[in-house]
PDB file of C-alpha atoms in Angstrom:
ATOM      1  CA  ALA A 456     -36.403-159.520   4.799  1.00 46.00           C
ATOM      2  CA  PRO A 457     -35.260-163.048   4.048  1.00 47.00           C
ATOM      3  CA  ILE A 458     -31.532-163.826   4.252  1.00 47.00           C
ATOM      4  CA  ASP A 459     -30.748-162.326   0.810  1.00 47.00           C
ATOM      5  CA  GLY A 460     -31.550-158.943   2.363  1.00 50.00           C
ATOM      6  CA  GLY A 461     -33.991-157.841  -0.342  1.00 56.00           C
ATOM      7  CA  VAL A 462     -37.632-156.864   0.035  1.00 58.00           C
ATOM      8  CA  GLU A 463     -38.959-157.727  -3.440  1.00 57.00           C
ATOM      9  CA  VAL A 464     -41.054-160.602  -2.077  1.00 59.00           C
ATOM     10  CA  TYR A 465     -43.152-158.145  -0.059  1.00 60.00           C
ATOM     11  CA  ARG A 466     -44.222-156.076  -3.080  1.00 59.00           C
ATOM     12  CA  PRO A 467     -47.693-157.728  -3.374  1.00 60.00           C
ATOM     13  CA  LEU A 468     -48.538-156.658   0.186  1.00 60.00           C
ATOM     14  CA  GLY A 469     -48.408-152.962  -0.638  1.00 57.00           C
ATOM     15  CA  PRO A 470     -51.889-152.519  -2.120  1.00 58.00           C
ATOM     16  CA  THR A 471     -53.562-154.764   0.480  1.00 61.00           C
ATOM     17  CA  CYS A 472     -52.324-153.811   3.950  1.00 62.00           C
ATOM     18  CA  GLY A 473     -54.175-150.477   4.311  1.00 64.00           C
ATOM     19  CA  LEU A 474     -51.213-148.819   6.059  1.00 64.00           C
ATOM     20  CA  PRO A 475     -47.954-147.223   4.888  1.00 65.00           C
ATOM     21  CA  LEU A 476     -45.605-150.146   4.193  1.00 62.00           C
ATOM     22  CA  TRP A 477     -41.849-149.757   4.421  1.00 59.00           C
ATOM     23  CA  GLY A 478     -39.530-152.488   3.189  1.00 64.00           C
ATOM     24  CA  LEU A 479     -36.217-152.313   5.038  1.00 67.00           C
ATOM     25  CA  PRO A 480     -33.527-153.983   2.909  1.00 65.00           C
ATOM     26  CA  SER A 481     -30.139-154.920   4.233  1.00 61.00           C
ATOM     27  CA  GLU A 482     -27.481-152.261   3.717  1.00 56.00           C
ATOM     28  CA  ALA A 483     -24.987-155.074   3.082  1.00 48.00           C
ATOM     29  CA  LEU A 484     -26.948-156.307   0.041  1.00 45.00           C
ATOM     30  CA  GLY A 485     -24.527-156.289  -2.866  1.00 45.00           C
ATOM     31  CA  ALA A 486     -21.711-154.818  -0.774  1.00 47.00           C
ATOM     32  CA  GLU A 487     -18.278-156.062  -1.825  1.00 47.00           C
ATOM     33  CA  GLN A 488     -16.938-155.650   1.716  1.00 47.00           C
ATOM     34  CA  PRO A 489     -19.673-156.384   4.278  1.00 48.00           C
ATOM     35  CA  THR A 490     -19.066-154.938   7.742  1.00 49.00           C
ATOM     36  CA  SER A 491     -17.951-157.227  10.551  1.00 50.00           C
ATOM     37  CA  ALA A 492     -21.308-156.745  12.324  1.00 61.00           C
ATOM     38  CA  PRO A 493     -23.835-156.202   9.494  1.00 74.00           C
ATOM     39  CA  PHE A 494     -26.962-157.092  11.466  1.00 83.00           C
ATOM     40  CA  ASP A 495     -26.144-154.978  14.532  1.00 88.00           C
ATOM     41  CA  ASP A 496     -25.287-152.055  12.257  1.00 86.00           C
ATOM     42  CA  TRP A 497     -28.546-152.512  10.341  1.00 83.00           C
ATOM     43  CA  VAL A 498     -30.620-152.658  13.531  1.00 90.00           C
ATOM     44  CA  GLN A 499     -29.138-149.425  14.863  1.00 90.00           C
ATOM     45  CA  SER A 500     -29.550-147.475  11.622  1.00 88.00           C
ATOM     46  CA  GLN A 501     -33.099-148.689  10.989  1.00 89.00           C
ATOM     47  CA  CYS A 502     -34.071-148.078  14.619  1.00 93.00           C
ATOM     48  CA  GLN A 503     -33.164-144.410  14.304  1.00 93.00           C
ATOM     49  CA  TRP A 504     -35.039-144.138  11.004  1.00 90.00           C
ATOM     50  CA  LEU A 505     -38.204-145.746  12.384  1.00 91.00           C
ATOM     51  CA  LEU A 506     -38.163-143.697  15.574  1.00 93.00           C
ATOM     52  CA  ALA A 507     -38.494-140.600  13.397  1.00 91.00           C
ATOM     53  CA  ARG A 508     -41.640-141.962  11.700  1.00 88.00           C
ATOM     54  CA  PRO A 509     -45.032-140.949  13.168  1.00 86.00           C
ATOM     55  CA  GLY A 510     -47.933-143.339  13.644  1.00 84.00           C
ATOM     56  CA  PRO A 511     -48.118-147.007  14.652  1.00 87.00           C
ATOM     57  CA  LEU A 512     -45.118-149.302  14.241  1.00 90.00           C
ATOM     58  CA  ILE A 513     -45.973-152.855  13.210  1.00 90.00           C
ATOM     59  CA  LEU A 514     -42.836-154.904  12.565  1.00 92.00           C
ATOM     60  CA  MET A 515     -43.016-158.023  10.413  1.00 89.00           C
ATOM     61  CA  GLY A 516     -40.272-160.437   9.445  1.00 88.00           C
ATOM     62  CA  TRP A 517     -40.237-163.576   7.345  1.00 83.00           C
ATOM     63  CA  SER A 518     -37.619-166.322   7.664  1.00 80.00           C
ATOM     64  CA  SER A 519     -34.352-164.864   8.999  1.00 81.00           C
ATOM     65  CA  GLY A 520     -36.019-161.454   8.711  1.00 85.00           C
ATOM     66  CA  GLY A 521     -37.991-162.455  11.788  1.00 88.00           C
ATOM     67  CA  SER A 522     -34.820-162.207  13.868  1.00 89.00           C
ATOM     68  CA  LEU A 523     -34.144-158.762  12.433  1.00 89.00           C
ATOM     69  CA  ALA A 524     -37.696-157.739  13.368  1.00 92.00           C
ATOM     70  CA  LEU A 525     -37.164-159.023  16.930  1.00 94.00           C
ATOM     71  CA  ALA A 526     -33.801-157.284  17.335  1.00 93.00           C
ATOM     72  CA  LEU A 527     -35.236-154.079  15.866  1.00 93.00           C
ATOM     73  CA  ALA A 528     -38.265-154.261  18.177  1.00 95.00           C
ATOM     74  CA  ALA A 529     -35.931-154.676  21.161  1.00 95.00           C
ATOM     75  CA  ALA A 530     -33.860-151.663  20.079  1.00 95.00           C
ATOM     76  CA  ILE A 531     -36.981-149.530  19.619  1.00 96.00           C
ATOM     77  CA  THR A 532     -38.205-150.598  23.070  1.00 96.00           C
ATOM     78  CA  ARG A 533     -34.862-149.681  24.675  1.00 95.00           C
ATOM     79  CA  ALA A 534     -35.158-146.255  23.021  1.00 95.00           C
ATOM     80  CA  GLY A 535     -38.452-145.687  24.846  1.00 95.00           C
ATOM     81  CA  ARG A 536     -41.039-146.493  22.182  1.00 94.00           C
ATOM     82  CA  THR A 537     -43.248-149.575  22.154  1.00 93.00           C
ATOM     83  CA  PRO A 538     -43.944-151.345  18.830  1.00 94.00           C
ATOM     84  CA  ASN A 539     -47.666-151.779  18.241  1.00 93.00           C
ATOM     85  CA  ALA A 540     -47.129-155.362  17.081  1.00 94.00           C
ATOM     86  CA  VAL A 541     -44.363-157.775  16.115  1.00 95.00           C
ATOM     87  CA  LEU A 542     -45.353-160.410  13.567  1.00 91.00           C
ATOM     88  CA  LEU A 543     -43.142-163.366  12.608  1.00 92.00           C
ATOM     89  CA  LEU A 544     -43.816-165.468   9.526  1.00 87.00           C
ATOM     90  CA  ASP A 545     -42.072-168.865   9.376  1.00 86.00           C
ATOM     91  CA  ALA A 546     -39.203-167.208  11.230  1.00 86.00           C
ATOM     92  CA  TYR A 547     -36.205-168.680  13.010  1.00 83.00           C
ATOM     93  CA  PRO A 548     -33.417-167.187  15.175  1.00 87.00           C
ATOM     94  CA  PRO A 549     -29.711-167.752  14.488  1.00 87.00           C
ATOM     95  CA  GLN A 550     -29.329-169.994  17.555  1.00 85.00           C
ATOM     96  CA  CYS A 551     -30.995-172.856  15.703  1.00 84.00           C
ATOM     97  CA  TRP A 552     -27.956-173.113  13.385  1.00 81.00           C
ATOM     98  CA  GLN A 553     -25.258-173.168  16.070  1.00 77.00           C
ATOM     99  CA  ALA A 554     -24.473-176.873  15.602  1.00 80.00           C
ATOM    100  CA  GLN A 555     -24.558-176.739  11.789  1.00 83.00           C
ATOM    101  CA  PRO A 556     -21.602-176.264   9.380  1.00 87.00           C
ATOM    102  CA  LEU A 557     -21.173-172.978   7.548  1.00 88.00           C
ATOM    103  CA  PRO A 558     -23.410-172.633   4.465  1.00 89.00           C
ATOM    104  CA  ASN A 559     -22.050-172.944   0.930  1.00 92.00           C
ATOM    105  CA  ARG A 560     -22.866-171.298  -2.401  1.00 92.00           C
ATOM    106  CA  ARG A 561     -25.543-173.849  -3.330  1.00 92.00           C
ATOM    107  CA  GLU A 562     -27.334-173.262  -0.030  1.00 90.00           C
ATOM    108  CA  ALA A 563     -27.308-169.536  -0.797  1.00 89.00           C
ATOM    109  CA  LEU A 564     -28.967-170.196  -4.165  1.00 89.00           C
ATOM    110  CA  LEU A 565     -31.575-172.467  -2.573  1.00 87.00           C
ATOM    111  CA  ASN A 566     -32.332-169.814   0.025  1.00 83.00           C
ATOM    112  CA  LEU A 567     -33.107-167.346  -2.745  1.00 83.00           C
ATOM    113  CA  ILE A 568     -35.593-169.700  -4.419  1.00 80.00           C
ATOM    114  CA  ASP A 569     -39.317-169.002  -4.028  1.00 71.00           C
ATOM    115  CA  VAL A 570     -40.841-172.474  -3.944  1.00 69.00           C
ATOM    116  CA  PRO A 571     -44.414-173.007  -5.171  1.00 68.00           C
ATOM    117  CA  GLU A 572     -46.365-176.007  -3.943  1.00 63.00           C
ATOM    118  CA  GLY A 573     -45.193-179.240  -5.530  1.00 70.00           C
ATOM    119  CA  PHE A 574     -41.862-177.822  -6.790  1.00 77.00           C
ATOM    120  CA  ASP A 575     -38.613-179.368  -5.529  1.00 84.00           C
ATOM    121  CA  PRO A 576     -35.512-177.286  -6.394  1.00 85.00           C
ATOM    122  CA  ASN A 577     -33.025-179.707  -4.830  1.00 84.00           C
ATOM    123  CA  PRO A 578     -32.331-181.812  -7.984  1.00 89.00           C
ATOM    124  CA  LEU A 579     -31.575-178.679 -10.060  1.00 88.00           C
ATOM    125  CA  GLY A 580     -28.043-177.712 -11.009  1.00 90.00           C
ATOM    126  CA  GLU A 581     -26.626-174.236 -10.443  1.00 91.00           C
ATOM    127  CA  GLU A 582     -27.506-172.855 -13.873  1.00 92.00           C
ATOM    128  CA  GLN A 583     -31.053-174.198 -13.580  1.00 90.00           C
ATOM    129  CA  LEU A 584     -31.400-172.561 -10.165  1.00 89.00           C
ATOM    130  CA  LYS A 585     -30.229-169.247 -11.609  1.00 90.00           C
ATOM    131  CA  HIS A 586     -32.739-169.551 -14.441  1.00 88.00           C
ATOM    132  CA  TRP A 587     -35.545-170.246 -11.954  1.00 87.00           C
ATOM    133  CA  LEU A 588     -34.571-167.209  -9.881  1.00 86.00           C
ATOM    134  CA  THR A 589     -34.835-164.818 -12.820  1.00 88.00           C
ATOM    135  CA  ARG A 590     -37.729-166.448 -14.702  1.00 87.00           C
ATOM    136  CA  PRO A 591     -40.640-164.182 -15.763  1.00 89.00           C
ATOM    137  CA  GLY A 592     -42.940-163.701 -12.797  1.00 81.00           C
ATOM    138  CA  GLY A 593     -40.312-164.787 -10.262  1.00 77.00           C
ATOM    139  CA  SER A 594     -39.180-162.718  -7.291  1.00 74.00           C
ATOM    140  CA  TYR A 595     -36.018-161.626  -9.125  1.00 84.00           C
ATOM    141  CA  ALA A 596     -37.429-161.284 -12.641  1.00 85.00           C
ATOM    142  CA  ARG A 597     -36.487-157.580 -12.647  1.00 86.00           C
ATOM    143  CA  LEU A 598     -32.924-158.213 -11.524  1.00 86.00           C
ATOM    144  CA  ALA A 599     -30.277-157.013 -13.981  1.00 88.00           C
ATOM    145  CA  PRO A 600     -28.194-159.912 -15.384  1.00 84.00           C
ATOM    146  CA  ASP A 601     -24.962-158.560 -13.919  1.00 90.00           C
ATOM    147  CA  ALA A 602     -26.565-158.221 -10.462  1.00 89.00           C
ATOM    148  CA  LEU A 603     -27.178-161.943  -9.900  1.00 90.00           C
ATOM    149  CA  GLU A 604     -23.637-162.904  -8.890  1.00 91.00           C
ATOM    150  CA  PRO A 605     -23.329-160.029  -6.364  1.00 89.00           C
ATOM    151  CA  LEU A 606     -26.714-161.088  -4.972  1.00 86.00           C
ATOM    152  CA  ILE A 607     -25.554-164.685  -4.490  1.00 90.00           C
ATOM    153  CA  ALA A 608     -22.281-163.533  -2.892  1.00 89.00           C
ATOM    154  CA  ALA A 609     -24.083-161.125  -0.551  1.00 83.00           C
ATOM    155  CA  THR A 610     -26.590-163.816   0.404  1.00 84.00           C
ATOM    156  CA  LEU A 611     -23.829-166.301   1.253  1.00 89.00           C
ATOM    157  CA  ALA A 612     -21.946-163.695   3.307  1.00 85.00           C
ATOM    158  CA  GLN A 613     -25.091-162.774   5.221  1.00 82.00           C
ATOM    159  CA  MET A 614     -25.994-166.427   5.848  1.00 85.00           C
ATOM    160  CA  ARG A 615     -22.584-166.949   7.431  1.00 87.00           C
ATOM    161  CA  HIS A 616     -22.829-163.780   9.516  1.00 85.00           C
ATOM    162  CA  PHE A 617     -26.371-164.658  10.567  1.00 85.00           C
ATOM    163  CA  ARG A 618     -25.456-168.049  11.997  1.00 85.00           C
ATOM    164  CA  SER A 619     -22.961-166.472  14.419  1.00 85.00           C
ATOM    165  CA  TRP A 620     -25.118-163.435  15.295  1.00 87.00           C
ATOM    166  CA  ARG A 621     -26.782-163.087  18.705  1.00 88.00           C
ATOM    167  CA  PHE A 622     -29.113-160.394  20.060  1.00 89.00           C
ATOM    168  CA  ALA A 623     -30.860-159.606  23.340  1.00 89.00           C
ATOM    169  CA  PRO A 624     -34.312-161.224  23.716  1.00 91.00           C
ATOM    170  CA  TYR A 625     -37.299-159.047  22.830  1.00 94.00           C
ATOM    171  CA  PRO A 626     -39.400-158.450  25.991  1.00 95.00           C
ATOM    172  CA  GLY A 627     -42.725-157.693  24.319  1.00 95.00           C
ATOM    173  CA  PRO A 628     -45.540-159.805  22.848  1.00 96.00           C
ATOM    174  CA  VAL A 629     -45.056-161.570  19.522  1.00 96.00           C
ATOM    175  CA  HIS A 630     -47.478-163.185  17.071  1.00 94.00           C
ATOM    176  CA  TYR A 631     -45.930-166.137  15.212  1.00 92.00           C
ATOM    177  CA  LEU A 632     -47.639-167.420  12.056  1.00 87.00           C
ATOM    178  CA  ALA A 633     -46.619-170.798  10.629  1.00 83.00           C
ATOM    179  CA  ALA A 634     -47.516-170.571   6.945  1.00 77.00           C
ATOM    180  CA  ALA A 635     -45.145-173.054   5.275  1.00 68.00           C
ATOM    181  CA  LEU A 636     -46.701-175.421   2.766  1.00 55.00           C
ATOM    182  CA  THR A 637     -45.653-178.390   4.883  1.00 51.00           C
ATOM    183  CA  ALA A 638     -47.900-178.663   7.913  1.00 46.00           C
ATOM    184  CA  GLY A 639     -46.415-179.653  11.239  1.00 50.00           C
ATOM    185  CA  PRO A 640     -45.073-178.251  14.507  1.00 54.00           C
ATOM    186  CA  VAL A 641     -43.358-174.847  14.514  1.00 60.00           C
ATOM    187  CA  PRO A 642     -39.691-175.518  13.675  1.00 55.00           C
ATOM    188  CA  HIS A 643     -37.013-174.197  16.014  1.00 72.00           C
ATOM    189  CA  GLN A 644     -39.635-173.407  18.666  1.00 79.00           C
ATOM    190  CA  GLN A 645     -37.188-173.649  21.575  1.00 81.00           C
ATOM    191  CA  ALA A 646     -34.732-171.301  19.858  1.00 83.00           C
ATOM    192  CA  LEU A 647     -37.583-168.818  19.380  1.00 86.00           C
ATOM    193  CA  LEU A 648     -38.417-169.042  23.076  1.00 85.00           C
ATOM    194  CA  ASP A 649     -34.793-168.117  23.799  1.00 85.00           C
ATOM    195  CA  ALA A 650     -35.099-165.046  21.541  1.00 89.00           C
ATOM    196  CA  VAL A 651     -38.388-163.740  23.007  1.00 92.00           C
ATOM    197  CA  SER A 652     -38.874-163.124  26.714  1.00 92.00           C
ATOM    198  CA  GLY A 653     -42.439-161.837  26.256  1.00 93.00           C
ATOM    199  CA  PRO A 654     -45.543-163.898  25.420  1.00 94.00           C
ATOM    200  CA  ILE A 655     -45.837-165.601  22.024  1.00 93.00           C
ATOM    201  CA  GLN A 656     -49.134-166.227  20.287  1.00 93.00           C
ATOM    202  CA  TRP A 657     -48.788-169.200  17.934  1.00 88.00           C
ATOM    203  CA  SER A 658     -50.977-169.487  14.825  1.00 87.00           C
ATOM    204  CA  SER A 659     -50.931-171.735  11.772  1.00 82.00           C
ATOM    205  CA  LEU A 660     -52.564-171.533   8.358  1.00 75.00           C
ATOM    206  CA  HIS A 661     -52.938-175.313   8.596  1.00 68.00           C
ATOM    207  CA  ALA A 662     -54.885-175.339  11.864  1.00 59.00           C
TER     208      ALA A 662
END
């Protein structure tokens, strides 16, 4: 999942992937009192749940969800099961933020925005950003009006936790897909190499 912790953005994949698809949302999403170690807690609980599932395990993570996929893959491996594949989509590990200041509320709103080609959300004010988030056809169009503020608060809390989180490198193979609309080198590539001790296959939709 992206940093907001939700899985709504993955809904279109369901009818197309040909396999059972499980979206694993963050347990801290909407929580008024997030735990002191929300990502470690999430990894452990989801690891136990996945280990009980039969069949192949293909883990995929987009954005900050890529780090969750890596940490979860490492936990599954330590438990004695090998993931069939680990796929990262425009992902980045928390190490890449270590020199940056803590995020603020506006950054949390911008992180929730799904950005179509040619759209720049940066000039928008807070109310305009909220309207874009919940517009018809948007990722959060089904969100109840009173759920938006808890979502923003949970996203900000998780962004701050994420930037200080660290996990053991995943020792298995990883496939990284760069799919951002802006072509160019994979961002945070060195930080990714620090988070994966196995081989990485790099691909780009712009190649």
